[in-house]
CSV table of C-alpha atoms and ligand atoms in Angstrom, one decimal:
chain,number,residue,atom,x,y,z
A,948,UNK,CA,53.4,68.6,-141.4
A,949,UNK,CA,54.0,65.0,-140.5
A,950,UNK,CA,50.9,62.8,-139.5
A,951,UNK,CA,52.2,62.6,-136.0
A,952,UNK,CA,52.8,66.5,-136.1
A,953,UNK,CA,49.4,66.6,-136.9
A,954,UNK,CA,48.0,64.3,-134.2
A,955,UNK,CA,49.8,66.4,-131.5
A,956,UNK,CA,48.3,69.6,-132.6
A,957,UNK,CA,44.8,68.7,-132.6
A,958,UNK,CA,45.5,67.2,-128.8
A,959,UNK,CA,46.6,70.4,-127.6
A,960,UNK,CA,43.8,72.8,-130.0
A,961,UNK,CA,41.0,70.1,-128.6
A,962,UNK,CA,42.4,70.2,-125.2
A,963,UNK,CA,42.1,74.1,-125.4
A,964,UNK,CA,38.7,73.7,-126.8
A,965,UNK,CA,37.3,71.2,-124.2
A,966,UNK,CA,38.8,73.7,-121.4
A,967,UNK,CA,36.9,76.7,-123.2
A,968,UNK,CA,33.3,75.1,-123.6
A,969,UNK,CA,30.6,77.1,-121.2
A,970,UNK,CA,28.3,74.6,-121.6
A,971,UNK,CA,26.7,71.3,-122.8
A,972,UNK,CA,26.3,72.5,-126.8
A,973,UNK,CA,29.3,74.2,-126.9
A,974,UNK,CA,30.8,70.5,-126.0
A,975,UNK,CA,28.5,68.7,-128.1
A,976,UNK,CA,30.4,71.0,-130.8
A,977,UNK,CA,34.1,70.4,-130.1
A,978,UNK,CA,32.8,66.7,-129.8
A,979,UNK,CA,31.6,67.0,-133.3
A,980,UNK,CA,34.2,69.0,-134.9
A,981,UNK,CA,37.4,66.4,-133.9
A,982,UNK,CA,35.5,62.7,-133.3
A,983,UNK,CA,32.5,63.3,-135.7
A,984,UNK,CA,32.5,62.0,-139.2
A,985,UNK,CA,33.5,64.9,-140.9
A,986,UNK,CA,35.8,65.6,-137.7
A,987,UNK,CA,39.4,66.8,-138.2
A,988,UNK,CA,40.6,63.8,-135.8
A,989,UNK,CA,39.0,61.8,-137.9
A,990,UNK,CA,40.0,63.1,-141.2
A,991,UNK,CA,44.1,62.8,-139.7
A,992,UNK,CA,42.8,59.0,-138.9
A,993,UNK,CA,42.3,58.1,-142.5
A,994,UNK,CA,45.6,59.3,-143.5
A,995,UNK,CA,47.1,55.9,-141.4
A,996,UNK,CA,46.9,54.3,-144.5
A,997,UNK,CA,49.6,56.5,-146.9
A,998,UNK,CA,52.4,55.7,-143.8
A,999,UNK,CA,55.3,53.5,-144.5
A,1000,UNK,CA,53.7,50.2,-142.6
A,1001,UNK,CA,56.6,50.5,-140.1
A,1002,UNK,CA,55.1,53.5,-138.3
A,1003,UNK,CA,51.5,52.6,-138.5
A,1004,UNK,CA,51.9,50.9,-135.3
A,1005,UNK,CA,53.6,53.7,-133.5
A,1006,UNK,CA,51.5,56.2,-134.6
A,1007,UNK,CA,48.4,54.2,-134.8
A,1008,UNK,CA,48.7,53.3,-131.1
A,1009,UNK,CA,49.4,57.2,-130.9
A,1010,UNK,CA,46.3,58.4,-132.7
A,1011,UNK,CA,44.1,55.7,-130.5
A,1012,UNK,CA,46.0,57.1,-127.1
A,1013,UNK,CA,44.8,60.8,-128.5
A,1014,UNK,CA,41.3,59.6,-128.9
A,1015,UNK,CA,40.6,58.1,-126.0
A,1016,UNK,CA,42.1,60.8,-124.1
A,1017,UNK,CA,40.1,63.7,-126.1
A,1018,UNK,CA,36.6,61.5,-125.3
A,1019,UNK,CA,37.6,61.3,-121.9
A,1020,UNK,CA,38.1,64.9,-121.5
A,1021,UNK,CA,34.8,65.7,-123.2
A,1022,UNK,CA,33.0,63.2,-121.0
A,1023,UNK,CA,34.8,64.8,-118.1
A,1024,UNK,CA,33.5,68.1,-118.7
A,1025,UNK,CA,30.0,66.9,-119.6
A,1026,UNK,CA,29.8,66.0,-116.7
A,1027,UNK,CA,31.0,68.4,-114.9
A,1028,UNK,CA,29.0,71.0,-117.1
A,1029,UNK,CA,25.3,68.7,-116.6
A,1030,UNK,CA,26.4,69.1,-112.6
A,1031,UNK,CA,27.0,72.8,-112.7
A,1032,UNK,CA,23.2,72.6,-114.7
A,1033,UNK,CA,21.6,71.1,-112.1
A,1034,UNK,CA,23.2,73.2,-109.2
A,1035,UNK,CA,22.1,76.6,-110.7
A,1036,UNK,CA,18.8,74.9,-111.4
A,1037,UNK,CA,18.1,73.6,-107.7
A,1038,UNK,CA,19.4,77.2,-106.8
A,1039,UNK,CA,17.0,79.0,-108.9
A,1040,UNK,CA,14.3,76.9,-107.9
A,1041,UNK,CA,14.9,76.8,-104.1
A,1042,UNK,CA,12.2,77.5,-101.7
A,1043,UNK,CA,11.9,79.4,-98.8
A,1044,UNK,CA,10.2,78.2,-96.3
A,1045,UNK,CA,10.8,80.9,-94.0
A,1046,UNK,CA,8.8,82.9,-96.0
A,1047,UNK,CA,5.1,84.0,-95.0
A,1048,UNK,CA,2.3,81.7,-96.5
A,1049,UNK,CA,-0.3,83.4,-99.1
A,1050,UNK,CA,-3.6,83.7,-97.1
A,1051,UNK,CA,-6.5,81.6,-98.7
A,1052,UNK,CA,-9.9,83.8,-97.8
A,1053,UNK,CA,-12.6,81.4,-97.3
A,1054,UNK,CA,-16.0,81.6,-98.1
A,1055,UNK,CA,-18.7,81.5,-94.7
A,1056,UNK,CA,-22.5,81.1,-94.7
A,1057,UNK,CA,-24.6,84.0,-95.1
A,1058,UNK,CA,-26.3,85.0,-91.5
A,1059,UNK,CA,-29.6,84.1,-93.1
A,1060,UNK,CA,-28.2,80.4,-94.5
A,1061,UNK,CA,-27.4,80.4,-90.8
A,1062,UNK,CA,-30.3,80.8,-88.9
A,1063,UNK,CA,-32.4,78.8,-91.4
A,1064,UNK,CA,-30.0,76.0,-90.9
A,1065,UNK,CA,-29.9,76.3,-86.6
A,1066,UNK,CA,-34.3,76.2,-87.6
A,1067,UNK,CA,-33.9,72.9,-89.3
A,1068,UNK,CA,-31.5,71.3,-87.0
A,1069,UNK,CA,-33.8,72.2,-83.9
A,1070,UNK,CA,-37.1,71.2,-85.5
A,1071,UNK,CA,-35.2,68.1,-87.6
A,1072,UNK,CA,-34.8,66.7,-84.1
A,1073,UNK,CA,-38.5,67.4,-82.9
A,1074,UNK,CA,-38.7,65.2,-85.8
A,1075,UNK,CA,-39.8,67.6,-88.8
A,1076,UNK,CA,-39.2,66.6,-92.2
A,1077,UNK,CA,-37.7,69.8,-94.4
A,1078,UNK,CA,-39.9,70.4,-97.3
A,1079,UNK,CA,-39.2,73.0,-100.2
A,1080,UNK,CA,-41.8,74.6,-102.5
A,1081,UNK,CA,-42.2,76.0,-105.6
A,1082,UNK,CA,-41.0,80.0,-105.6
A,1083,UNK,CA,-43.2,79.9,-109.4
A,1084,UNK,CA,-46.3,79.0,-107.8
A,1085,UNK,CA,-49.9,78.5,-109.0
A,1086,UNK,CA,-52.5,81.1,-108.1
A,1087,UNK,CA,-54.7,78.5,-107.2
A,1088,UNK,CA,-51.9,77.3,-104.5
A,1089,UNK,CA,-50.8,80.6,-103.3
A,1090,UNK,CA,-54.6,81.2,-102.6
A,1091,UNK,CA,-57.5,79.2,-103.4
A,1092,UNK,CA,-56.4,76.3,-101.5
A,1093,UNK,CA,-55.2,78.8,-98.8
A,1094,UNK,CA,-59.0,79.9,-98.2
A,1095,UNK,CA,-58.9,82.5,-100.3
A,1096,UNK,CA,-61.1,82.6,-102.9
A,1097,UNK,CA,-60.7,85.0,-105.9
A,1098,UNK,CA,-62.3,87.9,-104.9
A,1099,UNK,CA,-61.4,87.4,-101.5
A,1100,UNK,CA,-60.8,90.8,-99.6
A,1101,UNK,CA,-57.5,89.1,-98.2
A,1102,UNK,CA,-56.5,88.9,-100.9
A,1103,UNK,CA,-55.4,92.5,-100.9
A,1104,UNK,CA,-53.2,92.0,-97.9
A,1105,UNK,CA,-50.5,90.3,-100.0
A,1106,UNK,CA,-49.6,92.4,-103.0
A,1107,UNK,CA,-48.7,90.4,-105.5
A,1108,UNK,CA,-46.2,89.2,-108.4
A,1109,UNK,CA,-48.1,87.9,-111.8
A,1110,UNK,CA,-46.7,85.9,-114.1
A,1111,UNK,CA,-49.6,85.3,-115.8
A,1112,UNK,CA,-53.3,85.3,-114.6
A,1113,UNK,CA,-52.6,81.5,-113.0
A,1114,UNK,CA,-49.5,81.9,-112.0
A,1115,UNK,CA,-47.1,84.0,-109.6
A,1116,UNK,CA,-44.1,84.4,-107.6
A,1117,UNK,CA,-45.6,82.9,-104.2
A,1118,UNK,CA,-46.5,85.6,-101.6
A,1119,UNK,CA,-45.9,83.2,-98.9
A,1120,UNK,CA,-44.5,79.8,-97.5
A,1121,UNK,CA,-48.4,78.6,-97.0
A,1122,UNK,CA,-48.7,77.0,-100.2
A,1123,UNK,CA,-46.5,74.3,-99.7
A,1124,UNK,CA,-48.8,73.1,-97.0
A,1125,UNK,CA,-51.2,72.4,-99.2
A,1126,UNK,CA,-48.4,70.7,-101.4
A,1127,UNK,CA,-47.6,68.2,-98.4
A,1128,UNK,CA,-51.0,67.3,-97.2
A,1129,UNK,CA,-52.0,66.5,-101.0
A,1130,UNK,CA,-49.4,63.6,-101.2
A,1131,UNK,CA,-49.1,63.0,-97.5
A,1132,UNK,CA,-50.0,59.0,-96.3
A,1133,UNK,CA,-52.0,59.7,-92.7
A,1134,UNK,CA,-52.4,56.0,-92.5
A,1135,UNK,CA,-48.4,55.7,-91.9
A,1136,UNK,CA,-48.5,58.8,-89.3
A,1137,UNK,CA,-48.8,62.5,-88.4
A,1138,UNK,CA,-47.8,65.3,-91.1
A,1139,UNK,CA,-44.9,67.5,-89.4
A,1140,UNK,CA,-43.3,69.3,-91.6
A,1141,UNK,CA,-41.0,73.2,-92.2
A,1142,UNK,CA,-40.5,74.8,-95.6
A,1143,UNK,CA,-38.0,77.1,-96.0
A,1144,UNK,CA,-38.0,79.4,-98.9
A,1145,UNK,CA,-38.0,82.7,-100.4
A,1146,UNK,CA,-41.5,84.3,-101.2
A,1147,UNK,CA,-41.9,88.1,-103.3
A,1148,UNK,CA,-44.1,90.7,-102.5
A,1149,UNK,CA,-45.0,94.3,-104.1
A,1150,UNK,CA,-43.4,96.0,-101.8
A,1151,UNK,CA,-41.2,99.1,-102.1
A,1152,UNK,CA,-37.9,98.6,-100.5
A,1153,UNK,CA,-37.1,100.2,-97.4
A,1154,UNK,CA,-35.5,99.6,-94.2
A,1155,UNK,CA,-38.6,96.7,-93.4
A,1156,UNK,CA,-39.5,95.6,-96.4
A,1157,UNK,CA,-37.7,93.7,-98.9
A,1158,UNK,CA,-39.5,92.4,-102.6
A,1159,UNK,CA,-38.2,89.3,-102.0
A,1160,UNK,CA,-37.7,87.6,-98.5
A,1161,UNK,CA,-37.4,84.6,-96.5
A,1162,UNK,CA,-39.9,82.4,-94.9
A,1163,UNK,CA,-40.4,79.5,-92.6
A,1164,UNK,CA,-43.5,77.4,-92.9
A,1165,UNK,CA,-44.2,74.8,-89.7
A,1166,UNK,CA,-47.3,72.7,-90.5
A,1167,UNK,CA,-48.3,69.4,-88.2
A,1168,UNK,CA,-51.2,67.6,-88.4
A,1169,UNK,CA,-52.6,64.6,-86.9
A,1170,UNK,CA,-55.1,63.9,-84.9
A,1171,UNK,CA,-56.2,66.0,-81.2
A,1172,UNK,CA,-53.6,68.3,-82.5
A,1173,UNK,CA,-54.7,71.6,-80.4
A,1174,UNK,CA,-53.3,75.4,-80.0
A,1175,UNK,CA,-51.5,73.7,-77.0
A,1176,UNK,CA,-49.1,72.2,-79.3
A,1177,UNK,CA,-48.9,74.7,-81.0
A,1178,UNK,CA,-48.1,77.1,-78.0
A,1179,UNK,CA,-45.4,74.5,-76.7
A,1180,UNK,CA,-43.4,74.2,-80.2
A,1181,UNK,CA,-43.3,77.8,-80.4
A,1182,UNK,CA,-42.0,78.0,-77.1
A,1183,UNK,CA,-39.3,75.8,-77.8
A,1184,UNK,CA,-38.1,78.1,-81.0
A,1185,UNK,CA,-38.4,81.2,-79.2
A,1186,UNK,CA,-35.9,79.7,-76.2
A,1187,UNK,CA,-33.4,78.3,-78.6
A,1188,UNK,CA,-33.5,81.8,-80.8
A,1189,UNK,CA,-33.5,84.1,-78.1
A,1190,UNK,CA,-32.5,82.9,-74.7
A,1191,UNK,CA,-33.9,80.6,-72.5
A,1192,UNK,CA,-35.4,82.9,-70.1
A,1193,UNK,CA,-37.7,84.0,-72.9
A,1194,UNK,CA,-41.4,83.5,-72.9
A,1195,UNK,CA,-44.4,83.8,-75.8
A,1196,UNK,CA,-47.6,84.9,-75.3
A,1197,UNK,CA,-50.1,84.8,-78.1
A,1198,UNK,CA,-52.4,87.6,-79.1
A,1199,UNK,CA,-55.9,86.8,-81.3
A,1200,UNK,CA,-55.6,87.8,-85.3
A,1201,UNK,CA,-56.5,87.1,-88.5
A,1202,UNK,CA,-55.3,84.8,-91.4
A,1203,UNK,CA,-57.5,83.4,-93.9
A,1204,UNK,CA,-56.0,80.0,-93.4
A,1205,UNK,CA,-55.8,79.8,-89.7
A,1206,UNK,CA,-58.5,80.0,-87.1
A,1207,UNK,CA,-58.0,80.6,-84.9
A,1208,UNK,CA,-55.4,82.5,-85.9
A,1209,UNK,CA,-52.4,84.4,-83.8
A,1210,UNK,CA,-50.0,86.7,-83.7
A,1211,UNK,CA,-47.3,85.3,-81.5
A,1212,UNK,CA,-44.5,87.9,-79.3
A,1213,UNK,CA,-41.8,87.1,-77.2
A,1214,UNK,CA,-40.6,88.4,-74.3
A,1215,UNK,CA,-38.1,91.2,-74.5
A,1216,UNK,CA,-34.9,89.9,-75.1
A,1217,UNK,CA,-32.8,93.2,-74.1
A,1218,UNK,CA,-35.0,94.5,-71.3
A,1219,UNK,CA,-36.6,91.0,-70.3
A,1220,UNK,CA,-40.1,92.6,-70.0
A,1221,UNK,CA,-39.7,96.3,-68.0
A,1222,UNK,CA,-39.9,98.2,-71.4
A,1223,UNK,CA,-37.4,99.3,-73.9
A,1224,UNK,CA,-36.2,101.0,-77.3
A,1225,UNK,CA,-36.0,97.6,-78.7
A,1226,UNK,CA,-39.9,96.2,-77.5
A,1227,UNK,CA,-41.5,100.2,-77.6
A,1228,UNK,CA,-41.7,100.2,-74.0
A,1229,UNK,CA,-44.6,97.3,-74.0
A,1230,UNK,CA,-42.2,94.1,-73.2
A,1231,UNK,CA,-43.1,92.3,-76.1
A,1232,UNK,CA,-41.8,91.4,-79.7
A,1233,UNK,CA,-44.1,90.1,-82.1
A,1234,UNK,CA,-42.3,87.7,-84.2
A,1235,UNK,CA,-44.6,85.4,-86.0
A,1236,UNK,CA,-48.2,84.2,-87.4
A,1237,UNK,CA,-49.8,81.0,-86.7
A,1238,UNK,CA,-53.1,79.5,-86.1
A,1239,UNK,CA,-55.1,76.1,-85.8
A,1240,UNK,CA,-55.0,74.7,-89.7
A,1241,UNK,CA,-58.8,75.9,-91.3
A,1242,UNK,CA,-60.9,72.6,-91.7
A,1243,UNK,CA,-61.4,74.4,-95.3
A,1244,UNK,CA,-57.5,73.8,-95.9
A,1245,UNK,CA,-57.5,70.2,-94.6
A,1246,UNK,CA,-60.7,69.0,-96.3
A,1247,UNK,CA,-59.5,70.9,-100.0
A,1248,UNK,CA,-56.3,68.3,-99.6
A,1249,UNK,CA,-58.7,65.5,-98.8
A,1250,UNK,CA,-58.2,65.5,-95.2
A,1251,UNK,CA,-61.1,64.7,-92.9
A,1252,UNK,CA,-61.5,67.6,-90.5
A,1253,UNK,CA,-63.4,65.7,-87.9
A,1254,UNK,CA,-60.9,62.9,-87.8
A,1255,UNK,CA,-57.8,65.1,-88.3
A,1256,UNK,CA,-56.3,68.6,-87.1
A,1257,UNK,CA,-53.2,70.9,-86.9
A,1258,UNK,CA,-51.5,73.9,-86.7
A,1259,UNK,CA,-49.3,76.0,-88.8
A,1260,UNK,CA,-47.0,78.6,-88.3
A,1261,UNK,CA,-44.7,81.1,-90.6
A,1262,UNK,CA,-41.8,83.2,-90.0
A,1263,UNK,CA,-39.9,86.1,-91.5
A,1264,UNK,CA,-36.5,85.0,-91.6
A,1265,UNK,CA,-35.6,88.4,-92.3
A,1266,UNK,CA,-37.0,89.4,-89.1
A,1267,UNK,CA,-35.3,86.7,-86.4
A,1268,UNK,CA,-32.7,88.1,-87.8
A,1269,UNK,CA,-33.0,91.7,-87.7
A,1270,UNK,CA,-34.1,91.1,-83.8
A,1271,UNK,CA,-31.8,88.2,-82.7
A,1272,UNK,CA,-28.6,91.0,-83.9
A,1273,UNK,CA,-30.2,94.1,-83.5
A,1274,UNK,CA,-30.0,94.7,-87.8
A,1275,UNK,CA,-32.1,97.8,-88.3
A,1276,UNK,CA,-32.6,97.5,-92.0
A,1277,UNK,CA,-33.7,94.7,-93.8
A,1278,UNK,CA,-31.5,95.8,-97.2
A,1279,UNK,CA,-28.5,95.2,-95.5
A,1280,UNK,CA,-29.0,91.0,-95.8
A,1281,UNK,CA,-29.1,91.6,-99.4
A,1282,UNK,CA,-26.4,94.0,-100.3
A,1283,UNK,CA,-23.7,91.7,-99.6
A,1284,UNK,CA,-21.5,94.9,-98.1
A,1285,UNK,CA,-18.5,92.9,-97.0
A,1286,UNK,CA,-18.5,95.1,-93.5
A,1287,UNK,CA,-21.8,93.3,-92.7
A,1288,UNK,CA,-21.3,90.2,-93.3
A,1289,UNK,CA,-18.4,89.6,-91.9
A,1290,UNK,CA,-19.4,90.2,-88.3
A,1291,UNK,CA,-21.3,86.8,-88.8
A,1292,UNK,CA,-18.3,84.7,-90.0
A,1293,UNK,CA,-18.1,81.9,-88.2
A,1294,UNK,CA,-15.2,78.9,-88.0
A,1295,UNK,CA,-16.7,75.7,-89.1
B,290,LIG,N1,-48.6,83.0,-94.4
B,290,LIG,C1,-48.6,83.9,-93.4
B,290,LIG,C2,-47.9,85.2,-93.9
B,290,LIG,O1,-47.2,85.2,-94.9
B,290,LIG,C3,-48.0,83.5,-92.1
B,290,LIG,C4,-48.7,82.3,-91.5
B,290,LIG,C5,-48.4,81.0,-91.8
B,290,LIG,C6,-49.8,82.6,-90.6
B,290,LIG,C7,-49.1,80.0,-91.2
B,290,LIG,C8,-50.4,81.5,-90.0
B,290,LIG,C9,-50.1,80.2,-90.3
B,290,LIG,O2,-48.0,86.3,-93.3
């Protein structure tokens, strides 16, 4: 076959080729296989220089014309072939926005986190610092400096967590008070003061008791501090917990830190005072303890009782709750049933 025989065939075979190529590699092939070194077009090339030298130029302009126009073709349908790529790609990867979105389940406070958080705010702006305690405590904390000596028959009222013969989980919130009026500067002011926490207790759990539990501790001190104050703030906190048309009346107890010392109620919230299921027909919710601060408590943190007084209070957390919503067991706060806590979701 002639040279120029030869040159015409491979235009139509790589023609055909370029035509038949699905995709990018399969041009990248017939690329390879006519213009590449070892490339047939490139092999016929070489055999310009065996021609009589009056045809090279006719067939050497003949065999440039058939390159350029074989690189053209594959150019063309790389192209072509990279925009067919993309199109099937920005098909496959299209996205509909009509579509419903996935729903992101967010997390909410737990009812307790709740209330003690509404506790700080309101007594943050009577102008309360928020102190927390040790849940580990020292026996000599949770008691001693709480007016209870070891040997104390008090003592028995809290049944208690060891760790070791010093230390304990803490039965109560009190402790801390001792805590704060240790390091507190009366020069610069009056101690007034919550403390939040969780406290243990041997208990056996049923529908009102709980091993572990959450308390509120209030503690002020300063001087000509008197039950009155103490009446007043406690007034406040029952309004903003249950209603402003509640009132509180307080009853005469015992604590060993306290005296006097009070058990305070609040007015029926459901009946309002006529008697009901929810205040056993007497009108009246007990809800707290509190009490005039011992001088024993004050002078053990090296206050001077004669110069200085207060009053303390603590809460059941547990308890506002179970009241304020009408909760009739106290397990339910802690066995994070879904079905229960979600009736106090709220939007924040
Ligand atoms: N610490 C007491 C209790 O756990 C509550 C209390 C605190 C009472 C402060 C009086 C004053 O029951």
């Amino acid at each position: 076959m002639s040279l120029e025989d030869t040159l015409r065939t491979l235009r139509e075979e790589a023609s055909r080729e370029i035509t038949a190529a699905a995709n990018l590699e399969e041009i990248e092939k017939v690329r390879l296989s006519y213009l590449g070194k070892k490339g047939s077009l490139t092999k016929a090339l070489k055999g310009m220089k065996d021609l009589p030298p009056e045809e090279r130029p006719v067939i050497g302009s003949l065999a440039n014309e058939i390159r350029d126009e074989i690189t053209g073709k594959l150019e063309d349908a790389r192209a072509q072939l990279e925009l067919q790529k993309m199109n099937e790609q920005l098909e496959s990867e299209v996205i509909d926005v009509t579509l419903p979105g996935r729903k992101v389940r967010k997390g909410a406070s737990h009812v307790l986190t709740q209330i003690r958080e509404e506790l700080e705010d309101l007594f943050i702006g009577m102008g309360y610092q928020v102190i927390e305690g040790p849940e580990m405590e020292e026996d000599n904390y949770n008691f001693e400096r709480m007016n209870l000596p070891k040997n104390h028959p008090a003592r028995d009222m809290q049944d208690t967590f060891y760790i070791t013969e010093d230390t304990l989980l803490r039965t109560h919130t009190s402790p801390v008070q001792a805590r704060t009026m240790d390091v507190h500067d009366f020069s610069k002011g009056p101690l007034k003061m919550i403390s939040p926490g969780k406290v243990y207790r041997r208990d056996d759990d049923d529908a009102t008791h709980s091993h572990q539990f959450q308390q509120i501790e209030g503690l002020v001190v300063d001087k000509n501090i008197t039950m009155a104050d103490l009446k007043g703030t406690l007034q406040i906190f029952a309004k903003k917990m249950f209603g402003e048309d509640r009132e509180i009346r307080l009853r005469p107890s015992f604590f060993p830190f306290t005296e006097p010392s009070v058990e305070v109620d609040v007015s029926c919230f459901k009946c309002g005072g006529q008697g009901c299921n929810v205040c056993k027909q007497t009108g009246w919710i007990e809800i707290l303890g509190a009490g005039v601060v011992h001088p024993n408590v004050l002078e053990m943190s090296g206050v001077d009782s004669d110069v200085y007084s207060g009053f303390a209070f603590g809460l059941g957390l547990e308890r506002i709750a179970m009241l304020k919503y009408g909760v009739d067991d106290i397990r339910h706060f802690y066995q994070n049933d879904q079905r229960f806590l979600e009736q106090f979701k709220v939007r924040r």
